[in-house]
mmCIF file of C-alpha atoms in Angstrom:
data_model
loop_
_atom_site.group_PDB
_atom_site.id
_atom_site.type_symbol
_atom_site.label_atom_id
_atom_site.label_comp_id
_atom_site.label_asym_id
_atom_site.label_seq_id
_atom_site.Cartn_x
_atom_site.Cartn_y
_atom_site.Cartn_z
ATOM 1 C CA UNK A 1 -264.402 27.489 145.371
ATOM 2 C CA UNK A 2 -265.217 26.594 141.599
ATOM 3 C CA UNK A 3 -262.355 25.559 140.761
ATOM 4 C CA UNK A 4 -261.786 23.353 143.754
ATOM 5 C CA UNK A 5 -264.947 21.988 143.016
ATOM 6 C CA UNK A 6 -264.735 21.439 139.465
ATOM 7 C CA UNK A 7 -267.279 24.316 138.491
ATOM 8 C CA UNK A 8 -264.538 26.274 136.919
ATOM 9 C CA UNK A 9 -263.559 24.474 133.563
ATOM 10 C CA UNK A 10 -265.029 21.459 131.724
ATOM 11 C CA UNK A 11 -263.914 18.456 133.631
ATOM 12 C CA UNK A 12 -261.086 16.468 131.682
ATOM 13 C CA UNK A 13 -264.529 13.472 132.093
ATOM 14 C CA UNK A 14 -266.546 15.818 130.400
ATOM 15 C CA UNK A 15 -263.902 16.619 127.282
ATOM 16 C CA UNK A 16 -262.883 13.193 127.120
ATOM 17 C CA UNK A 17 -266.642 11.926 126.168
ATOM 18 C CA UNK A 18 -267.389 14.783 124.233
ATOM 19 C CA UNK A 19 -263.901 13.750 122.216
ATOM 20 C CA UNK A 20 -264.569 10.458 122.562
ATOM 21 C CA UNK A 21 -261.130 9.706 124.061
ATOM 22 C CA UNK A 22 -260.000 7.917 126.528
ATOM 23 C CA UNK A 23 -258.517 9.777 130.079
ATOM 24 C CA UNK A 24 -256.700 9.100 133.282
ATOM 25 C CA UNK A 25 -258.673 9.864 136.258
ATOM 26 C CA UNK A 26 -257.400 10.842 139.001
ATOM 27 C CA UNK A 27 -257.302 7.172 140.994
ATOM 28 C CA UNK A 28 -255.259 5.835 138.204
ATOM 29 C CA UNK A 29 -252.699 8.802 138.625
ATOM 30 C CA UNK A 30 -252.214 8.135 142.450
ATOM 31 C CA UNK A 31 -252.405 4.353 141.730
ATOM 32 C CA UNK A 32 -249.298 4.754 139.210
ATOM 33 C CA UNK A 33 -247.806 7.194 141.954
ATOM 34 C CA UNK A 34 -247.916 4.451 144.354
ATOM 35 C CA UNK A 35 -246.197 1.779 141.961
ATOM 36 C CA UNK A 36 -243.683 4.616 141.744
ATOM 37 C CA UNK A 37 -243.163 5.279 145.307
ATOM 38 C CA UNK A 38 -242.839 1.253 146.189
ATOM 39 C CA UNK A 39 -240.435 1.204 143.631
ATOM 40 C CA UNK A 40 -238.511 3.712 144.398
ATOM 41 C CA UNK A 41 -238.542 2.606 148.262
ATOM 42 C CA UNK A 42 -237.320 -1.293 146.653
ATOM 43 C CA UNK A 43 -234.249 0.663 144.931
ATOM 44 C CA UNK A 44 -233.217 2.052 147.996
ATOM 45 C CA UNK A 45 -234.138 -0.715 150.023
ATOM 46 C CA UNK A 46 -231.534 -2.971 147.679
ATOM 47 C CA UNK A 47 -229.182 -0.155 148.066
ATOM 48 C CA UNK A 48 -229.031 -0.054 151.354
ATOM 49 C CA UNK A 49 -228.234 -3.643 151.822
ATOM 50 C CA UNK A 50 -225.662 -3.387 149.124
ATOM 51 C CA UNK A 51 -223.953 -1.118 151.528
ATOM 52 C CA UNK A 52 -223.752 -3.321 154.126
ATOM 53 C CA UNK A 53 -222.974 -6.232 152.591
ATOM 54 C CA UNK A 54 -225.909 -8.063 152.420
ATOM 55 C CA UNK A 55 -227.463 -9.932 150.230
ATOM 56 C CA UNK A 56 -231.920 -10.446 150.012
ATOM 57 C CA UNK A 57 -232.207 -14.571 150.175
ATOM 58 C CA UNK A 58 -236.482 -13.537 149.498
ATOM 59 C CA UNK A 59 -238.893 -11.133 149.089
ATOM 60 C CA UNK A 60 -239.601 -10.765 152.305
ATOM 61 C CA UNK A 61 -237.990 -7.735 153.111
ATOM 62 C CA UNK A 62 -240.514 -6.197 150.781
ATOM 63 C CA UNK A 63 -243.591 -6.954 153.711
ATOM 64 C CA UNK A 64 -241.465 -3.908 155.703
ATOM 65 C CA UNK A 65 -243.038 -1.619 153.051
ATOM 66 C CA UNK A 66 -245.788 0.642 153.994
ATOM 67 C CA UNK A 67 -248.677 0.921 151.655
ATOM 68 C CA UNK A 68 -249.975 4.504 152.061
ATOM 69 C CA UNK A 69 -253.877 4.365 153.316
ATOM 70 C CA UNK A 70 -256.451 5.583 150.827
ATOM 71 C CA UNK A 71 -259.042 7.544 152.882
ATOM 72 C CA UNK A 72 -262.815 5.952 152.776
ATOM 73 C CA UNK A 73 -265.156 8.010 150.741
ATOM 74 C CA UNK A 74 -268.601 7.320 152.567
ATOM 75 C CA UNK A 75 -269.046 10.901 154.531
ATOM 76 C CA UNK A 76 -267.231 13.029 152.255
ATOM 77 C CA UNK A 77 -268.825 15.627 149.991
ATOM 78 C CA UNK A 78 -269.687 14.603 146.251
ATOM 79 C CA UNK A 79 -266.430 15.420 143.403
ATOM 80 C CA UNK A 80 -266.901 15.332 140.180
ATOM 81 C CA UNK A 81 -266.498 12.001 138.070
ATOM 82 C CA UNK A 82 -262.491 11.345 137.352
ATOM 83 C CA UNK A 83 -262.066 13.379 140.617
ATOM 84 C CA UNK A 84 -260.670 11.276 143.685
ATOM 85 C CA UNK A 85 -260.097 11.913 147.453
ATOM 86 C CA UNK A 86 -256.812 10.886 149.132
ATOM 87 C CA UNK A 87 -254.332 12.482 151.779
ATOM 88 C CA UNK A 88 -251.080 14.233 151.657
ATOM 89 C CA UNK A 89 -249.020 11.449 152.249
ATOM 90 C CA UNK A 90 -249.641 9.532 148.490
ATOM 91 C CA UNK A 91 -248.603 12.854 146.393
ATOM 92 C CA UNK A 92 -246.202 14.349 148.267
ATOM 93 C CA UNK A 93 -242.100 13.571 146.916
ATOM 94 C CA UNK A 94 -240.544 10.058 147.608
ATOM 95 C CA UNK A 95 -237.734 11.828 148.896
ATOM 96 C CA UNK A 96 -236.435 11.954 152.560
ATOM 97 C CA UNK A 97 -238.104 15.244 154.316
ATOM 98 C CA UNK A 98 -240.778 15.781 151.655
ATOM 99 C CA UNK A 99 -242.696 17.337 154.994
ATOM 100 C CA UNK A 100 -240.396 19.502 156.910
ATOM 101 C CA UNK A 101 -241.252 21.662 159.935
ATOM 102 C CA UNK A 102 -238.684 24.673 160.179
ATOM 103 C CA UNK A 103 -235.833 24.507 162.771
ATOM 104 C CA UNK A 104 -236.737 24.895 166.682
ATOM 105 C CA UNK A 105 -235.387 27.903 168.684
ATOM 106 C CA UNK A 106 -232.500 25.671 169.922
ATOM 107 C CA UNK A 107 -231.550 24.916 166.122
ATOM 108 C CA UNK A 108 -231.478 28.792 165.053
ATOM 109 C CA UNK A 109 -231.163 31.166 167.636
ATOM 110 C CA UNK A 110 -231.060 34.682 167.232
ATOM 111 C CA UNK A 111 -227.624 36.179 167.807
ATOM 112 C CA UNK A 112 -227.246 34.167 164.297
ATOM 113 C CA UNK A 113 -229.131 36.158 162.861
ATOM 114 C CA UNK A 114 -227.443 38.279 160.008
ATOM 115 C CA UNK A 115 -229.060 41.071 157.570
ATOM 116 C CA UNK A 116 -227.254 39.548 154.487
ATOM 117 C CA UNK A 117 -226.339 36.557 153.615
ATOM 118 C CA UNK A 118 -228.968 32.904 152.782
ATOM 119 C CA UNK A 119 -232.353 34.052 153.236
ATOM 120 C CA UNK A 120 -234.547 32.525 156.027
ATOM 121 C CA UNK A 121 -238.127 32.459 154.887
ATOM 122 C CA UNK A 122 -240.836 33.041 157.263
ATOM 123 C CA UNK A 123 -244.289 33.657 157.661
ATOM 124 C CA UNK A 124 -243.788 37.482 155.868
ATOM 125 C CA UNK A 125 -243.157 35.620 152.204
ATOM 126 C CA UNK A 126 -246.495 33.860 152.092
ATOM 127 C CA UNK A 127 -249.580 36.415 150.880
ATOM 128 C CA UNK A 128 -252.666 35.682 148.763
ATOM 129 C CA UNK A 129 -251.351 32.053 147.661
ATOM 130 C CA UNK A 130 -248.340 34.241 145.957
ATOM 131 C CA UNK A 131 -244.974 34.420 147.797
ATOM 132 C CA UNK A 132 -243.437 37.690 148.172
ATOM 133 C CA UNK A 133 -239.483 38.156 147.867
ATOM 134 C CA UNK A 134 -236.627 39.418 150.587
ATOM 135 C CA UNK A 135 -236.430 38.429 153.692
ATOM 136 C CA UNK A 136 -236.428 39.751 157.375
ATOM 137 C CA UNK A 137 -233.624 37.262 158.420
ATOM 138 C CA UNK A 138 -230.621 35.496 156.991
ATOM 139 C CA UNK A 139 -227.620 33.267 158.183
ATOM 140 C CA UNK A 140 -224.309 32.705 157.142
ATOM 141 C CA UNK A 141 -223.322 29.502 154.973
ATOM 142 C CA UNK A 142 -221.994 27.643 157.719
ATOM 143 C CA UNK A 143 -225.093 28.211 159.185
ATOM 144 C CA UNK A 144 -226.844 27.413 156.485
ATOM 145 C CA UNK A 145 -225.132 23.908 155.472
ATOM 146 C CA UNK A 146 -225.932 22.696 159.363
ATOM 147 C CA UNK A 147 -229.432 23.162 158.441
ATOM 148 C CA UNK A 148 -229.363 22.050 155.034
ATOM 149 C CA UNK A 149 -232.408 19.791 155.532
ATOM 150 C CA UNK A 150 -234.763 22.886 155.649
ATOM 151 C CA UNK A 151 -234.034 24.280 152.828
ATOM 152 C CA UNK A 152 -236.128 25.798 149.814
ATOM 153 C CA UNK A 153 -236.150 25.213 146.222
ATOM 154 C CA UNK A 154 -238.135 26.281 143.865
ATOM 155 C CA UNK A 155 -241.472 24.261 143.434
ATOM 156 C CA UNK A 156 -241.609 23.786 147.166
ATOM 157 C CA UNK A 157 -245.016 24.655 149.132
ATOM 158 C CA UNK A 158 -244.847 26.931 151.814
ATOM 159 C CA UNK A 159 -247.547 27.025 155.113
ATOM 160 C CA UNK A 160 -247.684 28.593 158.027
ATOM 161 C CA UNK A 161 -248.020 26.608 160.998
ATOM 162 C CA UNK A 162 -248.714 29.456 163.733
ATOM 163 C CA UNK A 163 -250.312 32.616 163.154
ATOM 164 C CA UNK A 164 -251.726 32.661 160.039
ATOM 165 C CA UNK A 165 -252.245 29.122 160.014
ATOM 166 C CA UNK A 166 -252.613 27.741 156.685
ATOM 167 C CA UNK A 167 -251.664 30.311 154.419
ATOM 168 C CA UNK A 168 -249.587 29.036 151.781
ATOM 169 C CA UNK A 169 -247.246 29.398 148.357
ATOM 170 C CA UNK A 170 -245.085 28.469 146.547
ATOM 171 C CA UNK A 171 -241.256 29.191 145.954
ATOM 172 C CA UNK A 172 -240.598 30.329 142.440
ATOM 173 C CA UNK A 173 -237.928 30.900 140.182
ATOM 174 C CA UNK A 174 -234.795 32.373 140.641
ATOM 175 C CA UNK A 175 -234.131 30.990 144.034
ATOM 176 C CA UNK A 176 -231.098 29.633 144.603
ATOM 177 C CA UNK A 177 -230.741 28.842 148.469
ATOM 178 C CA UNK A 178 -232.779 29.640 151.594
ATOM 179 C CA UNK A 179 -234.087 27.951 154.450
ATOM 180 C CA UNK A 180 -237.266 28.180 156.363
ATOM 181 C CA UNK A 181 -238.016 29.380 159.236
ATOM 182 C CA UNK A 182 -239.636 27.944 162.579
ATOM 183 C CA UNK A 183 -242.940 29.478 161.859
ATOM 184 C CA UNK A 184 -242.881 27.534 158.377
ATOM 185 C CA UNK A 185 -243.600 23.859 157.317
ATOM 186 C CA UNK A 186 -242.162 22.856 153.586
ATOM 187 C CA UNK A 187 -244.321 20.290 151.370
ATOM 188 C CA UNK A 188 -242.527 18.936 148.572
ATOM 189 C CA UNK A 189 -245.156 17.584 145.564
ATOM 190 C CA UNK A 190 -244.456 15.220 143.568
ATOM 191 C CA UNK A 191 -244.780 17.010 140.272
ATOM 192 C CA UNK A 192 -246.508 13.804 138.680
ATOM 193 C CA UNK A 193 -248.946 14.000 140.601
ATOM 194 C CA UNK A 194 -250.605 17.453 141.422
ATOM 195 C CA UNK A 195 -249.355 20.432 140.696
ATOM 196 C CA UNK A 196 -248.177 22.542 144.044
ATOM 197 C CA UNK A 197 -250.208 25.607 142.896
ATOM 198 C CA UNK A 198 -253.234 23.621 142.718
ATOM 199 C CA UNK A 199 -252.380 22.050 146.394
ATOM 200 C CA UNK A 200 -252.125 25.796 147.374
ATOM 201 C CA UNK A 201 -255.823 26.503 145.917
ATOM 202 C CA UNK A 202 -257.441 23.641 147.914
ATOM 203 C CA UNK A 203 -256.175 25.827 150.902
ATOM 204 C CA UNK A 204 -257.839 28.466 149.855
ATOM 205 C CA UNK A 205 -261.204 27.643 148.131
ATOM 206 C CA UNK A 206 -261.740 24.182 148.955
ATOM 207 C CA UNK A 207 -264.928 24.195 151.868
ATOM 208 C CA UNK A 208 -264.116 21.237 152.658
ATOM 209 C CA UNK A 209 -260.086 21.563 153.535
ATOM 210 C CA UNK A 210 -260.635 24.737 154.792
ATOM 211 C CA UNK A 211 -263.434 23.542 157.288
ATOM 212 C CA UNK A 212 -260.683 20.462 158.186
ATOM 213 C CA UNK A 213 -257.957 22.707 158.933
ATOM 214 C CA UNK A 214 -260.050 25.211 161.059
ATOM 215 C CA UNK A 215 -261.251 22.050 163.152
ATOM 216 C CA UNK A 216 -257.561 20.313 163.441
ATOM 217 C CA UNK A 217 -255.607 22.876 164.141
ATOM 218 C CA UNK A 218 -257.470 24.651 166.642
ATOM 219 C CA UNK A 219 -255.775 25.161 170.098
ATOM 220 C CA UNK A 220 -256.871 26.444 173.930
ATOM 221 C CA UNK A 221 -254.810 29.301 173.203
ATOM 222 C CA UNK A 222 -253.634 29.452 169.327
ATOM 223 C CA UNK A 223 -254.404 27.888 166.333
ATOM 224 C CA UNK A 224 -251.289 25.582 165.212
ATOM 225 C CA UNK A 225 -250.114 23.095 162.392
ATOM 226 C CA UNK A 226 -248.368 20.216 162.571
ATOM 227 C CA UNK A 227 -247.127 16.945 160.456
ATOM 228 C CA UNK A 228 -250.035 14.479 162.101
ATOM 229 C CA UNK A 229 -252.619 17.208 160.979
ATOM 230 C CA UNK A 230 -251.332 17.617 157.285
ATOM 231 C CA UNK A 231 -251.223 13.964 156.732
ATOM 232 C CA UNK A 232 -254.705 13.675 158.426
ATOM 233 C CA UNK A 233 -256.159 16.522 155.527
ATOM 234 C CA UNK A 234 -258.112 14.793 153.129
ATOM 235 C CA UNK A 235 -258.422 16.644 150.135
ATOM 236 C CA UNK A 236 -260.086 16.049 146.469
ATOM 237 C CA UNK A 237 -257.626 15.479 143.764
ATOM 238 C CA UNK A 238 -258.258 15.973 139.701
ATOM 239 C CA UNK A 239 -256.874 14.630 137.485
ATOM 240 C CA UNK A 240 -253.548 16.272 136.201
ATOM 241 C CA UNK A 241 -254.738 17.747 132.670
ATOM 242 C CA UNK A 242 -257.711 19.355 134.816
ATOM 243 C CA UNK A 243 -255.199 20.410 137.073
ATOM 244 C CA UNK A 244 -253.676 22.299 134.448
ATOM 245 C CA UNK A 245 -256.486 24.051 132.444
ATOM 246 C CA UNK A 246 -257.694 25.014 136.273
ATOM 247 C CA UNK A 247 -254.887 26.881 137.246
ATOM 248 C CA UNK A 248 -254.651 28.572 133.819
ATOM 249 C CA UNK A 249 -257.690 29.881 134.149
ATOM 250 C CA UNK A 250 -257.473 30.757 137.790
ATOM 251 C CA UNK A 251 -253.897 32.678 136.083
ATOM 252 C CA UNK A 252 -256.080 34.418 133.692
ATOM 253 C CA UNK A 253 -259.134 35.504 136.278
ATOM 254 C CA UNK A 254 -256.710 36.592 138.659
ATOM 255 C CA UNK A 255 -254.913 38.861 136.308
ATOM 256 C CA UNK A 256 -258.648 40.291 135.607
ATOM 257 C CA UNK A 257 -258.782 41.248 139.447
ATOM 258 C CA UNK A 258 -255.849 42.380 139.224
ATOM 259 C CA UNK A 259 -256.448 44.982 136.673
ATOM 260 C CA UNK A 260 -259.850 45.995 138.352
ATOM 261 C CA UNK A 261 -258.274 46.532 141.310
ATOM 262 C CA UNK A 262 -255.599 48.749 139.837
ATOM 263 C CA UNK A 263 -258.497 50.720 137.874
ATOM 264 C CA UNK A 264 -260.680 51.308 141.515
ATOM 265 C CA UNK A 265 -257.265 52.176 143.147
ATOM 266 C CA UNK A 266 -256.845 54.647 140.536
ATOM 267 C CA UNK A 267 -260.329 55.573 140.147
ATOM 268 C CA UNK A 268 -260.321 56.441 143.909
ATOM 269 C CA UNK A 269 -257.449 58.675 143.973
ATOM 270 C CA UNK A 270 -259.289 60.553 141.270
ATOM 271 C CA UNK A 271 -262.156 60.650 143.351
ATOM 272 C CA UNK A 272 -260.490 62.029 146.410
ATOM 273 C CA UNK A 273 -258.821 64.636 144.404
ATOM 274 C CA UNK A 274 -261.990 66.022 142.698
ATOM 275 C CA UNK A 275 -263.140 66.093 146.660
ATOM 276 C CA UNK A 276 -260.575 68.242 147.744
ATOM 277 C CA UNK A 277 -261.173 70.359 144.422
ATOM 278 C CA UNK A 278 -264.842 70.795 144.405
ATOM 279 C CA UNK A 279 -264.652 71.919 148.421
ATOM 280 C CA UNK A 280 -261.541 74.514 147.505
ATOM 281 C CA UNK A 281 -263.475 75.901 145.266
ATOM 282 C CA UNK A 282 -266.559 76.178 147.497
ATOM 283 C CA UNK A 283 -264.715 77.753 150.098
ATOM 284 C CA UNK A 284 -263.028 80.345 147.856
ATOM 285 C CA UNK A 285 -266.783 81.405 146.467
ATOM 286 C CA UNK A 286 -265.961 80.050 143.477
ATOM 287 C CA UNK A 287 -268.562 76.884 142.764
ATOM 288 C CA UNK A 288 -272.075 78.557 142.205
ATOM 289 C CA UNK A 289 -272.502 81.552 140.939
ATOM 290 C CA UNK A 290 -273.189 84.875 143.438
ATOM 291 C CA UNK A 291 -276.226 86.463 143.443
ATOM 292 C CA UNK A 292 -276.129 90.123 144.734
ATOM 293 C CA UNK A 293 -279.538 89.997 145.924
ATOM 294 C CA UNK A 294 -278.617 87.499 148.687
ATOM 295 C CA UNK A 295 -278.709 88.998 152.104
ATOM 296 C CA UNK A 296 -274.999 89.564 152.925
ATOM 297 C CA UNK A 297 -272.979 86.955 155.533
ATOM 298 C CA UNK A 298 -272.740 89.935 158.262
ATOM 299 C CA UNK A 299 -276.136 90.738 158.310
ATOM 300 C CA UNK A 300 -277.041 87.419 158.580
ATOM 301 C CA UNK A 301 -273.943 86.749 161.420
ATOM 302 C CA UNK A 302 -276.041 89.721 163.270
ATOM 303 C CA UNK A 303 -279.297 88.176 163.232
ATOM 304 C CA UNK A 304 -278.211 84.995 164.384
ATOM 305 C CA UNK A 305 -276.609 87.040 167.325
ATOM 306 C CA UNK A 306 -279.442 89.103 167.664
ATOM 307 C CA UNK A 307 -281.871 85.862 168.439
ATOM 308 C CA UNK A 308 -279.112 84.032 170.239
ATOM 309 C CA UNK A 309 -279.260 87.327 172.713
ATOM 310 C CA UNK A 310 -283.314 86.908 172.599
ATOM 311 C CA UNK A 311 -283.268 83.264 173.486
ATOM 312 C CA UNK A 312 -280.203 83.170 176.426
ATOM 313 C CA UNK A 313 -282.825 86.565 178.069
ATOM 314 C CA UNK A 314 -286.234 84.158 177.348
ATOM 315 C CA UNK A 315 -284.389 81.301 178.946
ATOM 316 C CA UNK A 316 -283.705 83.441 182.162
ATOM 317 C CA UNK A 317 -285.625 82.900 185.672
ATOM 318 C CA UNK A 318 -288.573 85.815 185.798
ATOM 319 C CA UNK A 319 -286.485 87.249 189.060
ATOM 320 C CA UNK A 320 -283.673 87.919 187.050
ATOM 321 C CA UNK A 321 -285.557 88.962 184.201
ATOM 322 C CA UNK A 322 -287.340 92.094 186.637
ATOM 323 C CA UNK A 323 -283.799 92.944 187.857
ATOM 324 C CA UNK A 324 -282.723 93.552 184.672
ATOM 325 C CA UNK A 325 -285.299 95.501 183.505
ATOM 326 C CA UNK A 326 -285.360 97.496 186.394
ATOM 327 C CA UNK A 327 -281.577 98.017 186.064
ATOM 328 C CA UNK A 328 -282.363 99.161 182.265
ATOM 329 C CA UNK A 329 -285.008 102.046 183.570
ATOM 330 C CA UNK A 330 -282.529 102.874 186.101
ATOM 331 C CA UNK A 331 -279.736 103.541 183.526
#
């Protein structure tokens, strides 16, 4: 929640005064990242009509292009200065499919399901903002080159759509080829922009995300995530030195918790063991020291049975009390 609110590490505003330096907040970043995208779009645009044998007479082609929509500021929380809000749609990749939802039932079904072969991510990887290796499912590389447009690099964003919605990661190193699975939508940063761990944290300790994802995604019987709800997540962006000295930090904290965990783990193992010693030794007479004055355990067993006797008679109707004395003279 610091960190998401820039309560973490001095703010790259902050550093930049103090060094009397100029900086580039975070609107100037997603400015640049829009030149980049139109661009980009332009080149392909050109391409395209290459292709086909045509030839632009204008610019007019160029009013086709879609100018992503900056979201307006005037009810949204406070962010630090050099901080900006904005949706998914102006950092995510230029690329085709830079939001993917996994394949449909119909696309994967399950007598294609293998236990070796390119890995099928699903909602299993994704724990604690850290993704966790193997996989339940995999497919064969036919399989997998028919659904080559969900696959999953490394640097791509992992979330859960359905069950637990919103949890999220990101695919590290060493992966070569998998895919994702139905449960699973893949967001592809560009790395310009924001950094995909830091995209992760805002689902995580950012109030306000987290309080925009409860509300979007709830259903009338399950929560679930889709492509019109990510792009309508508005989210606060810093800019991308902050980005970086944030998740360092977070990196070094984190590893902190880790260790303290690992010590009260250990600490309680301890703990239970010295239990189970300081009762063996109880029970074997072997934790105090005896005293031979204390009244031995059978004469106390036959008091207690002597006044258990006493109280069942007491307890007795007075009728049944006379017959048994009477029964006693008798004998």
């Amino acid at each position: 929640k610091a960190a998401c609110e820039g309560r973490l590490v001095p703010t790259e505003a902050e550093l930049a005064s103090r060094e009397g330096r100029r900086y580039e907040p975070a609107s100037e970043l997603l400015k640049r990242i829009l030149t980049e995208r139109r661009a980009h779009w332009e080149t392909n645009q050109i391409a395209k009509m290459g292709v086909s044998g045509k030839e632009p007479k204008d610019d007019k082609w160029k009013a086709n292009y879609k100018e992503p929509l900056s979201p307006d500021p005037t009810n949204l929380p406070p962010i630090p200065e050099g901080w900006c809000w904005t949706n998914l749609l102006v950092p995510t990749s230029s690329d085709r499919g830079s939001i993917k939802t996994g394949p449909f039932g119909s696309l994967l079904k399950k007598h294609e399901h293998r236990t070796s072969g390119i890995p099928v991510f699903g909602i299993e990887n994704i724990d604690r903002m850290r993704f966790v290796s193997g996989s339940k499912i995999h497919i064969t590389p036919e399989k997998a080159l028919e659904l080559v447009d969900y696959n999953a690099r490394r640097g791509d964003i992992l979330i859960s759509r359905s069950g637990t919605v919103g949890e999220v990661c990101v695919v590290p190193n060493g992966i070569d080829e998998a895919r994702i699975s139905t449960n699973l939508m893949r967001i592809r940063i560009s790395s310009s922009a924001m950094i995909p761990e830091f995209f992760c944290l805002l689902f995580n300790g950012s109030p306000h995300v987290l309080k925009q994802v409860s509300a979007l995604c709830s259903g009338s019987t399950r929560d679930f995530l889709n492509n019109n709800i990510l792009m309508s997540i508005v989210f606060p962006v810093p800019p991308l030195a902050e980005q970086t000295r944030l998740m360092n930090e977070i990196e070094r904290l984190l590893s902190v918790i880790e260790k303290t965990e690992m010590q009260l783990q250990a600490n309680i193992g301890r703990a239970n063991t010295l239990r189970q010693a300081i009762l063996k030794r109880a029970f074997e007479g072997n934790l105090v020291p005896q005293d031979l004055s204390d009244e031995p355990a059978s004469v106390l067993l036959e008091r207690i049975r002597a006044e258990r006797e006493a109280t069942q008679v007491a307890s007795r109707p007075l009728s049944n009390r006379k017959r048994g004395a009477k029964a006693h003279v008798a004998k």
